[in-house]
Amino acid sequence: MTCIQSRLLTLLAALIAFPVWAAQGFTFDSIDGGTLSLDDWQGRPVLVVNTASRCGFTPQYDGLQALYDRYRDRGLIVLAVPSNDFRQELSTAEEVKEFCAVNFDLDMPMTDITPVRGPQAHPFYRWVAQQSGFTPAWNFNKVLIGPDGQITATFGSATRPLSTQMTRAIEATLK
């Protein structure tokens, strides 16, 4: 074996031992201005939830905030992604931000209003569909990304944020 072959095998072994973070490169426009990058949370679990202000599931914001409060010190990020794909979101990001602040006192990261399905879907949601076959069927669908950037679990609207199913999945991803 040549020196070059040996080095290539060593490099290949290192790449296998340390897989590339799968969810890399996805950015969202922040509801506060600027951008939110999933790369900033590499190595941490991220729960991404498509939300809406005028939905029967909107009270889940309380549970999402409680989940974030419970696990944030252990690394969990909860990212709310307001979407009007199901025609239940307010007209502007400013209205959404005010609604969430007044009614739910949210301090979790939140994106601007973002498409989550169909041809206009955000690249993150297109990647989720490609990787797992999961596409939000309604508001408050949840995608759990593990610390390695892989999709760990997906949940429909009816799965409550503090349900045993959800907390077990999250706890399995925590350090």
Short mmCIF file of N, CA and C in Angstrom, two decimals, residues 2-143:
data_model
loop_
_atom_site.label_atom_id
_atom_site.label_comp_id
_atom_site.label_asym_id
_atom_site.label_seq_id
_atom_site.Cartn_x
_atom_site.Cartn_y
_atom_site.Cartn_z
N THR A 2 0.55 2.17 -0.86
CA THR A 2 1.34 3.40 -0.94
C THR A 2 0.96 4.34 0.19
N CYS A 3 1.77 5.33 0.37
CA CYS A 3 1.52 6.35 1.40
C CYS A 3 0.22 7.09 1.12
N ILE A 4 -0.03 7.39 -0.15
CA ILE A 4 -1.24 8.10 -0.54
C ILE A 4 -2.47 7.23 -0.26
N GLN A 5 -2.40 5.94 -0.60
CA GLN A 5 -3.51 5.05 -0.33
C GLN A 5 -3.79 4.96 1.17
N SER A 6 -2.74 4.89 1.95
CA SER A 6 -2.87 4.82 3.41
C SER A 6 -3.56 6.08 3.95
N ARG A 7 -3.15 7.24 3.45
CA ARG A 7 -3.75 8.50 3.89
C ARG A 7 -5.23 8.58 3.49
N LEU A 8 -5.54 8.11 2.28
CA LEU A 8 -6.93 8.12 1.84
C LEU A 8 -7.80 7.20 2.71
N LEU A 9 -7.27 6.03 3.06
CA LEU A 9 -8.01 5.13 3.94
C LEU A 9 -8.23 5.75 5.32
N THR A 10 -7.22 6.44 5.83
CA THR A 10 -7.33 7.11 7.12
C THR A 10 -8.40 8.20 7.06
N LEU A 11 -8.40 8.98 5.99
CA LEU A 11 -9.39 10.04 5.81
C LEU A 11 -10.79 9.45 5.68
N LEU A 12 -10.94 8.38 4.92
CA LEU A 12 -12.23 7.73 4.76
C LEU A 12 -12.74 7.21 6.10
N ALA A 13 -11.87 6.59 6.88
CA ALA A 13 -12.26 6.08 8.20
C ALA A 13 -12.72 7.22 9.10
N ALA A 14 -12.04 8.36 9.03
CA ALA A 14 -12.42 9.51 9.85
C ALA A 14 -13.79 10.04 9.43
N LEU A 15 -14.07 10.07 8.13
CA LEU A 15 -15.37 10.54 7.66
C LEU A 15 -16.49 9.61 8.09
N ILE A 16 -16.22 8.31 8.11
CA ILE A 16 -17.23 7.36 8.54
C ILE A 16 -17.47 7.50 10.04
N ALA A 17 -16.41 7.70 10.81
CA ALA A 17 -16.54 7.82 12.25
C ALA A 17 -17.23 9.12 12.66
N PHE A 18 -17.09 10.16 11.88
CA PHE A 18 -17.69 11.46 12.18
C PHE A 18 -18.55 11.89 11.01
N PRO A 19 -19.80 11.41 10.94
CA PRO A 19 -20.65 11.74 9.81
C PRO A 19 -20.96 13.23 9.74
N VAL A 20 -21.14 13.70 8.53
CA VAL A 20 -21.50 15.09 8.30
C VAL A 20 -22.89 15.33 8.90
N TRP A 21 -23.06 16.48 9.52
CA TRP A 21 -24.35 16.82 10.10
C TRP A 21 -25.35 16.96 8.96
N ALA A 22 -26.34 16.11 8.92
CA ALA A 22 -27.24 15.98 7.78
C ALA A 22 -28.08 17.23 7.50
N ALA A 23 -28.50 17.93 8.54
CA ALA A 23 -29.39 19.08 8.36
C ALA A 23 -28.62 20.38 8.13
N GLN A 24 -27.40 20.26 7.67
CA GLN A 24 -26.56 21.44 7.52
C GLN A 24 -27.04 22.38 6.41
N GLY A 25 -26.74 23.63 6.59
CA GLY A 25 -26.96 24.61 5.55
C GLY A 25 -28.36 25.21 5.48
N PHE A 26 -29.29 24.72 6.26
CA PHE A 26 -30.65 25.28 6.19
C PHE A 26 -30.74 26.53 7.04
N THR A 27 -31.22 27.59 6.41
CA THR A 27 -31.44 28.85 7.13
C THR A 27 -32.90 29.26 6.93
N PHE A 28 -33.39 29.96 7.91
CA PHE A 28 -34.75 30.51 7.88
C PHE A 28 -34.66 32.00 8.17
N ASP A 29 -35.55 32.77 7.59
CA ASP A 29 -35.67 34.17 7.98
C ASP A 29 -36.28 34.20 9.37
N SER A 30 -35.65 34.95 10.28
CA SER A 30 -36.13 35.05 11.65
C SER A 30 -37.27 36.05 11.75
N ILE A 31 -38.21 35.78 12.62
CA ILE A 31 -39.32 36.70 12.85
C ILE A 31 -38.80 38.01 13.46
N ASP A 32 -37.61 37.96 14.07
CA ASP A 32 -36.99 39.13 14.68
C ASP A 32 -36.06 39.87 13.71
N GLY A 33 -36.00 39.43 12.46
CA GLY A 33 -35.05 39.98 11.50
C GLY A 33 -33.80 39.11 11.47
N GLY A 34 -33.06 39.19 10.41
CA GLY A 34 -31.87 38.35 10.29
C GLY A 34 -32.25 36.93 9.91
N THR A 35 -31.35 36.01 10.20
CA THR A 35 -31.59 34.61 9.84
C THR A 35 -31.33 33.70 11.03
N LEU A 36 -31.94 32.53 10.96
CA LEU A 36 -31.71 31.45 11.90
C LEU A 36 -31.10 30.31 11.09
N SER A 37 -29.97 29.79 11.52
CA SER A 37 -29.30 28.72 10.80
C SER A 37 -29.28 27.46 11.64
N LEU A 38 -29.72 26.35 11.06
CA LEU A 38 -29.65 25.08 11.78
C LEU A 38 -28.20 24.73 12.11
N ASP A 39 -27.25 25.21 11.31
CA ASP A 39 -25.84 24.95 11.60
C ASP A 39 -25.44 25.50 12.98
N ASP A 40 -26.09 26.57 13.42
CA ASP A 40 -25.77 27.14 14.73
C ASP A 40 -26.12 26.19 15.87
N TRP A 41 -26.99 25.23 15.59
CA TRP A 41 -27.44 24.28 16.62
C TRP A 41 -26.89 22.88 16.39
N GLN A 42 -25.88 22.77 15.53
CA GLN A 42 -25.27 21.48 15.26
C GLN A 42 -24.84 20.81 16.57
N GLY A 43 -25.11 19.53 16.69
CA GLY A 43 -24.77 18.80 17.90
C GLY A 43 -25.84 18.85 18.97
N ARG A 44 -26.94 19.54 18.67
CA ARG A 44 -28.05 19.65 19.62
C ARG A 44 -29.33 19.15 18.94
N PRO A 45 -30.26 18.58 19.70
CA PRO A 45 -31.54 18.22 19.09
C PRO A 45 -32.36 19.47 18.80
N VAL A 46 -33.07 19.44 17.68
CA VAL A 46 -33.90 20.57 17.27
C VAL A 46 -35.29 20.03 16.92
N LEU A 47 -36.31 20.56 17.57
CA LEU A 47 -37.69 20.23 17.25
C LEU A 47 -38.25 21.36 16.40
N VAL A 48 -38.58 21.06 15.15
CA VAL A 48 -39.08 22.06 14.21
C VAL A 48 -40.59 21.84 14.08
N VAL A 49 -41.37 22.90 14.33
CA VAL A 49 -42.83 22.79 14.36
C VAL A 49 -43.45 23.84 13.47
N ASN A 50 -44.25 23.41 12.48
CA ASN A 50 -44.98 24.39 11.68
C ASN A 50 -46.21 24.82 12.47
N THR A 51 -46.37 26.11 12.62
CA THR A 51 -47.39 26.66 13.52
C THR A 51 -48.35 27.59 12.77
N ALA A 52 -49.43 27.93 13.45
CA ALA A 52 -50.39 28.91 12.93
C ALA A 52 -51.15 29.51 14.10
N SER A 53 -51.50 30.76 13.97
CA SER A 53 -52.13 31.51 15.06
C SER A 53 -53.63 31.30 15.19
N ARG A 54 -54.29 30.84 14.14
CA ARG A 54 -55.75 30.70 14.16
C ARG A 54 -56.19 29.25 13.99
N CYS A 55 -55.50 28.36 14.61
CA CYS A 55 -55.74 26.93 14.44
C CYS A 55 -56.27 26.35 15.75
N GLY A 56 -57.03 25.28 15.66
CA GLY A 56 -57.48 24.60 16.87
C GLY A 56 -56.33 24.04 17.69
N PHE A 57 -55.16 23.85 17.07
CA PHE A 57 -53.98 23.35 17.78
C PHE A 57 -53.09 24.47 18.32
N THR A 58 -53.47 25.72 18.10
CA THR A 58 -52.66 26.86 18.54
C THR A 58 -52.34 26.81 20.05
N PRO A 59 -53.23 26.31 20.90
CA PRO A 59 -52.87 26.21 22.33
C PRO A 59 -51.63 25.35 22.59
N GLN A 60 -51.19 24.57 21.59
CA GLN A 60 -49.97 23.79 21.76
C GLN A 60 -48.74 24.70 21.95
N TYR A 61 -48.85 25.96 21.62
CA TYR A 61 -47.74 26.88 21.90
C TYR A 61 -47.34 26.81 23.38
N ASP A 62 -48.34 26.70 24.27
CA ASP A 62 -48.02 26.59 25.70
C ASP A 62 -47.16 25.36 25.97
N GLY A 63 -47.52 24.24 25.38
CA GLY A 63 -46.76 23.01 25.56
C GLY A 63 -45.38 23.08 24.93
N LEU A 64 -45.29 23.73 23.79
CA LEU A 64 -43.98 23.88 23.14
C LEU A 64 -43.05 24.73 23.99
N GLN A 65 -43.59 25.81 24.57
CA GLN A 65 -42.78 26.66 25.45
C GLN A 65 -42.37 25.88 26.69
N ALA A 66 -43.29 25.10 27.25
CA ALA A 66 -42.97 24.30 28.43
C ALA A 66 -41.91 23.25 28.11
N LEU A 67 -42.00 22.65 26.94
CA LEU A 67 -41.00 21.67 26.49
C LEU A 67 -39.63 22.35 26.36
N TYR A 68 -39.62 23.51 25.75
CA TYR A 68 -38.39 24.29 25.60
C TYR A 68 -37.82 24.65 26.97
N ASP A 69 -38.66 25.10 27.88
CA ASP A 69 -38.20 25.45 29.22
C ASP A 69 -37.62 24.23 29.94
N ARG A 70 -38.26 23.08 29.78
CA ARG A 70 -37.84 21.86 30.48
C ARG A 70 -36.48 21.35 29.99
N TYR A 71 -36.24 21.44 28.67
CA TYR A 71 -35.07 20.77 28.10
C TYR A 71 -34.01 21.70 27.51
N ARG A 72 -34.23 22.99 27.51
CA ARG A 72 -33.26 23.87 26.85
C ARG A 72 -31.88 23.81 27.51
N ASP A 73 -31.83 23.67 28.84
CA ASP A 73 -30.53 23.60 29.51
C ASP A 73 -29.78 22.30 29.19
N ARG A 74 -30.51 21.34 28.65
CA ARG A 74 -29.89 20.08 28.23
C ARG A 74 -29.63 20.08 26.72
N GLY A 75 -29.92 21.21 26.05
CA GLY A 75 -29.55 21.36 24.65
C GLY A 75 -30.67 21.47 23.65
N LEU A 76 -31.91 21.19 24.02
CA LEU A 76 -33.00 21.20 23.05
C LEU A 76 -33.29 22.61 22.53
N ILE A 77 -33.47 22.69 21.24
CA ILE A 77 -33.97 23.90 20.58
C ILE A 77 -35.37 23.56 20.05
N VAL A 78 -36.33 24.43 20.29
CA VAL A 78 -37.65 24.31 19.68
C VAL A 78 -37.78 25.49 18.73
N LEU A 79 -37.95 25.18 17.45
CA LEU A 79 -38.06 26.21 16.42
C LEU A 79 -39.49 26.23 15.89
N ALA A 80 -40.19 27.34 16.12
CA ALA A 80 -41.55 27.52 15.60
C ALA A 80 -41.46 28.12 14.20
N VAL A 81 -42.18 27.51 13.27
CA VAL A 81 -42.17 27.96 11.87
C VAL A 81 -43.61 28.31 11.48
N PRO A 82 -44.02 29.58 11.72
CA PRO A 82 -45.36 29.97 11.31
C PRO A 82 -45.55 29.78 9.80
N SER A 83 -46.69 29.24 9.43
CA SER A 83 -46.97 29.00 8.02
C SER A 83 -48.44 29.28 7.74
N ASN A 84 -48.70 29.79 6.56
CA ASN A 84 -50.08 30.03 6.14
C ASN A 84 -50.52 29.02 5.10
N ASP A 85 -49.83 27.89 5.02
CA ASP A 85 -50.19 26.88 4.03
C ASP A 85 -51.60 26.34 4.21
N PHE A 86 -52.12 26.41 5.42
CA PHE A 86 -53.46 25.90 5.69
C PHE A 86 -54.43 27.06 5.96
N ARG A 87 -54.00 28.26 5.59
CA ARG A 87 -54.82 29.48 5.66
C ARG A 87 -55.33 29.78 7.06
N GLN A 88 -54.42 29.59 8.04
CA GLN A 88 -54.81 29.87 9.42
C GLN A 88 -53.78 30.74 10.15
N GLU A 89 -52.95 31.43 9.38
CA GLU A 89 -51.95 32.31 9.99
C GLU A 89 -52.34 33.76 9.77
N LEU A 90 -51.88 34.61 10.65
CA LEU A 90 -52.11 36.05 10.52
C LEU A 90 -51.39 36.58 9.29
N SER A 91 -51.65 37.84 8.93
CA SER A 91 -51.15 38.39 7.67
C SER A 91 -49.67 38.71 7.65
N THR A 92 -49.11 39.13 8.79
CA THR A 92 -47.72 39.56 8.79
C THR A 92 -46.95 38.93 9.94
N ALA A 93 -45.64 38.89 9.77
CA ALA A 93 -44.78 38.37 10.83
C ALA A 93 -44.92 39.21 12.10
N GLU A 94 -45.10 40.51 11.95
CA GLU A 94 -45.25 41.38 13.11
C GLU A 94 -46.49 41.01 13.92
N GLU A 95 -47.59 40.71 13.21
CA GLU A 95 -48.82 40.30 13.89
C GLU A 95 -48.62 38.95 14.60
N VAL A 96 -47.93 38.03 13.96
CA VAL A 96 -47.66 36.72 14.56
C VAL A 96 -46.82 36.89 15.82
N LYS A 97 -45.77 37.68 15.71
CA LYS A 97 -44.87 37.89 16.85
C LYS A 97 -45.64 38.49 18.03
N GLU A 98 -46.46 39.50 17.77
CA GLU A 98 -47.24 40.14 18.84
C GLU A 98 -48.24 39.16 19.43
N PHE A 99 -48.94 38.41 18.58
CA PHE A 99 -49.92 37.43 19.04
C PHE A 99 -49.25 36.40 19.97
N CYS A 100 -48.10 35.90 19.58
CA CYS A 100 -47.40 34.89 20.38
C CYS A 100 -46.85 35.48 21.69
N ALA A 101 -46.39 36.70 21.64
CA ALA A 101 -45.87 37.34 22.85
C ALA A 101 -47.00 37.61 23.84
N VAL A 102 -48.11 38.14 23.37
CA VAL A 102 -49.21 38.50 24.24
C VAL A 102 -49.93 37.27 24.80
N ASN A 103 -50.16 36.28 23.96
CA ASN A 103 -50.98 35.13 24.36
C ASN A 103 -50.19 33.97 24.96
N PHE A 104 -48.88 33.86 24.61
CA PHE A 104 -48.14 32.68 25.04
C PHE A 104 -46.78 33.01 25.67
N ASP A 105 -46.38 34.26 25.65
CA ASP A 105 -45.10 34.67 26.24
C ASP A 105 -43.94 33.79 25.75
N LEU A 106 -43.89 33.58 24.43
CA LEU A 106 -42.87 32.70 23.84
C LEU A 106 -41.50 33.36 23.84
N ASP A 107 -40.48 32.56 24.11
CA ASP A 107 -39.11 33.05 23.93
C ASP A 107 -38.26 32.06 23.12
N MET A 108 -38.93 31.06 22.52
CA MET A 108 -38.22 30.12 21.65
C MET A 108 -37.95 30.79 20.30
N PRO A 109 -36.97 30.31 19.57
CA PRO A 109 -36.72 30.87 18.23
C PRO A 109 -37.95 30.69 17.34
N MET A 110 -38.17 31.68 16.47
CA MET A 110 -39.33 31.64 15.58
C MET A 110 -38.94 32.23 14.24
N THR A 111 -39.41 31.61 13.18
CA THR A 111 -39.12 32.09 11.84
C THR A 111 -40.19 33.08 11.39
N ASP A 112 -39.91 33.70 10.27
CA ASP A 112 -40.92 34.48 9.57
C ASP A 112 -41.96 33.49 9.01
N ILE A 113 -43.06 33.95 8.50
CA ILE A 113 -44.07 33.09 7.89
C ILE A 113 -43.42 32.38 6.70
N THR A 114 -43.53 31.04 6.70
CA THR A 114 -42.76 30.20 5.78
C THR A 114 -43.61 29.08 5.20
N PRO A 115 -43.57 28.85 3.88
CA PRO A 115 -44.26 27.69 3.30
C PRO A 115 -43.59 26.39 3.75
N VAL A 116 -44.42 25.37 4.06
CA VAL A 116 -43.88 24.10 4.55
C VAL A 116 -44.27 22.91 3.68
N ARG A 117 -45.08 23.13 2.66
CA ARG A 117 -45.47 22.03 1.78
C ARG A 117 -45.68 22.53 0.36
N GLY A 118 -45.69 21.60 -0.57
CA GLY A 118 -45.92 21.95 -1.96
C GLY A 118 -44.66 22.49 -2.63
N PRO A 119 -44.82 22.99 -3.84
CA PRO A 119 -43.65 23.44 -4.61
C PRO A 119 -42.94 24.65 -4.00
N GLN A 120 -43.62 25.42 -3.18
CA GLN A 120 -43.00 26.59 -2.54
C GLN A 120 -42.40 26.27 -1.17
N ALA A 121 -42.45 25.01 -0.75
CA ALA A 121 -41.97 24.63 0.58
C ALA A 121 -40.53 25.04 0.79
N HIS A 122 -40.23 25.44 2.00
CA HIS A 122 -38.86 25.78 2.40
C HIS A 122 -37.97 24.57 2.13
N PRO A 123 -36.70 24.80 1.74
CA PRO A 123 -35.79 23.67 1.47
C PRO A 123 -35.68 22.67 2.62
N PHE A 124 -35.77 23.12 3.86
CA PHE A 124 -35.73 22.19 4.99
C PHE A 124 -36.88 21.17 4.87
N TYR A 125 -38.08 21.66 4.61
CA TYR A 125 -39.24 20.77 4.53
C TYR A 125 -39.18 19.88 3.28
N ARG A 126 -38.59 20.36 2.19
CA ARG A 126 -38.39 19.50 1.02
C ARG A 126 -37.40 18.38 1.37
N TRP A 127 -36.34 18.72 2.13
CA TRP A 127 -35.36 17.72 2.57
C TRP A 127 -36.02 16.69 3.48
N VAL A 128 -36.85 17.14 4.42
CA VAL A 128 -37.55 16.22 5.32
C VAL A 128 -38.40 15.25 4.50
N ALA A 129 -39.15 15.77 3.53
CA ALA A 129 -40.00 14.91 2.69
C ALA A 129 -39.15 13.91 1.91
N GLN A 130 -38.03 14.36 1.39
CA GLN A 130 -37.14 13.48 0.62
C GLN A 130 -36.53 12.40 1.51
N GLN A 131 -36.11 12.77 2.72
CA GLN A 131 -35.44 11.84 3.62
C GLN A 131 -36.40 10.87 4.30
N SER A 132 -37.60 11.34 4.64
CA SER A 132 -38.48 10.53 5.47
C SER A 132 -39.87 10.27 4.88
N GLY A 133 -40.22 11.00 3.82
CA GLY A 133 -41.56 10.89 3.27
C GLY A 133 -42.59 11.70 4.05
N PHE A 134 -42.14 12.43 5.09
CA PHE A 134 -43.05 13.19 5.94
C PHE A 134 -43.24 14.60 5.39
N THR A 135 -44.50 14.97 5.21
CA THR A 135 -44.88 16.33 4.81
C THR A 135 -45.97 16.78 5.79
N PRO A 136 -45.88 17.99 6.32
CA PRO A 136 -46.92 18.44 7.24
C PRO A 136 -48.31 18.31 6.61
N ALA A 137 -49.17 17.59 7.30
CA ALA A 137 -50.55 17.41 6.84
C ALA A 137 -51.46 18.50 7.38
N TRP A 138 -50.97 19.22 8.39
CA TRP A 138 -51.74 20.29 9.01
C TRP A 138 -50.77 21.10 9.87
N ASN A 139 -51.28 22.09 10.56
CA ASN A 139 -50.46 22.90 11.46
C ASN A 139 -50.01 22.05 12.66
N PHE A 140 -48.93 22.45 13.26
CA PHE A 140 -48.37 21.84 14.47
C PHE A 140 -47.91 20.40 14.25
N ASN A 141 -47.42 20.13 13.03
CA ASN A 141 -46.69 18.90 12.79
C ASN A 141 -45.27 19.14 13.28
N LYS A 142 -44.61 18.09 13.76
CA LYS A 142 -43.33 18.25 14.44
C LYS A 142 -42.28 17.33 13.82
N VAL A 143 -41.07 17.87 13.65
CA VAL A 143 -39.95 17.10 13.13
C VAL A 143 -38.82 17.23 14.14
#
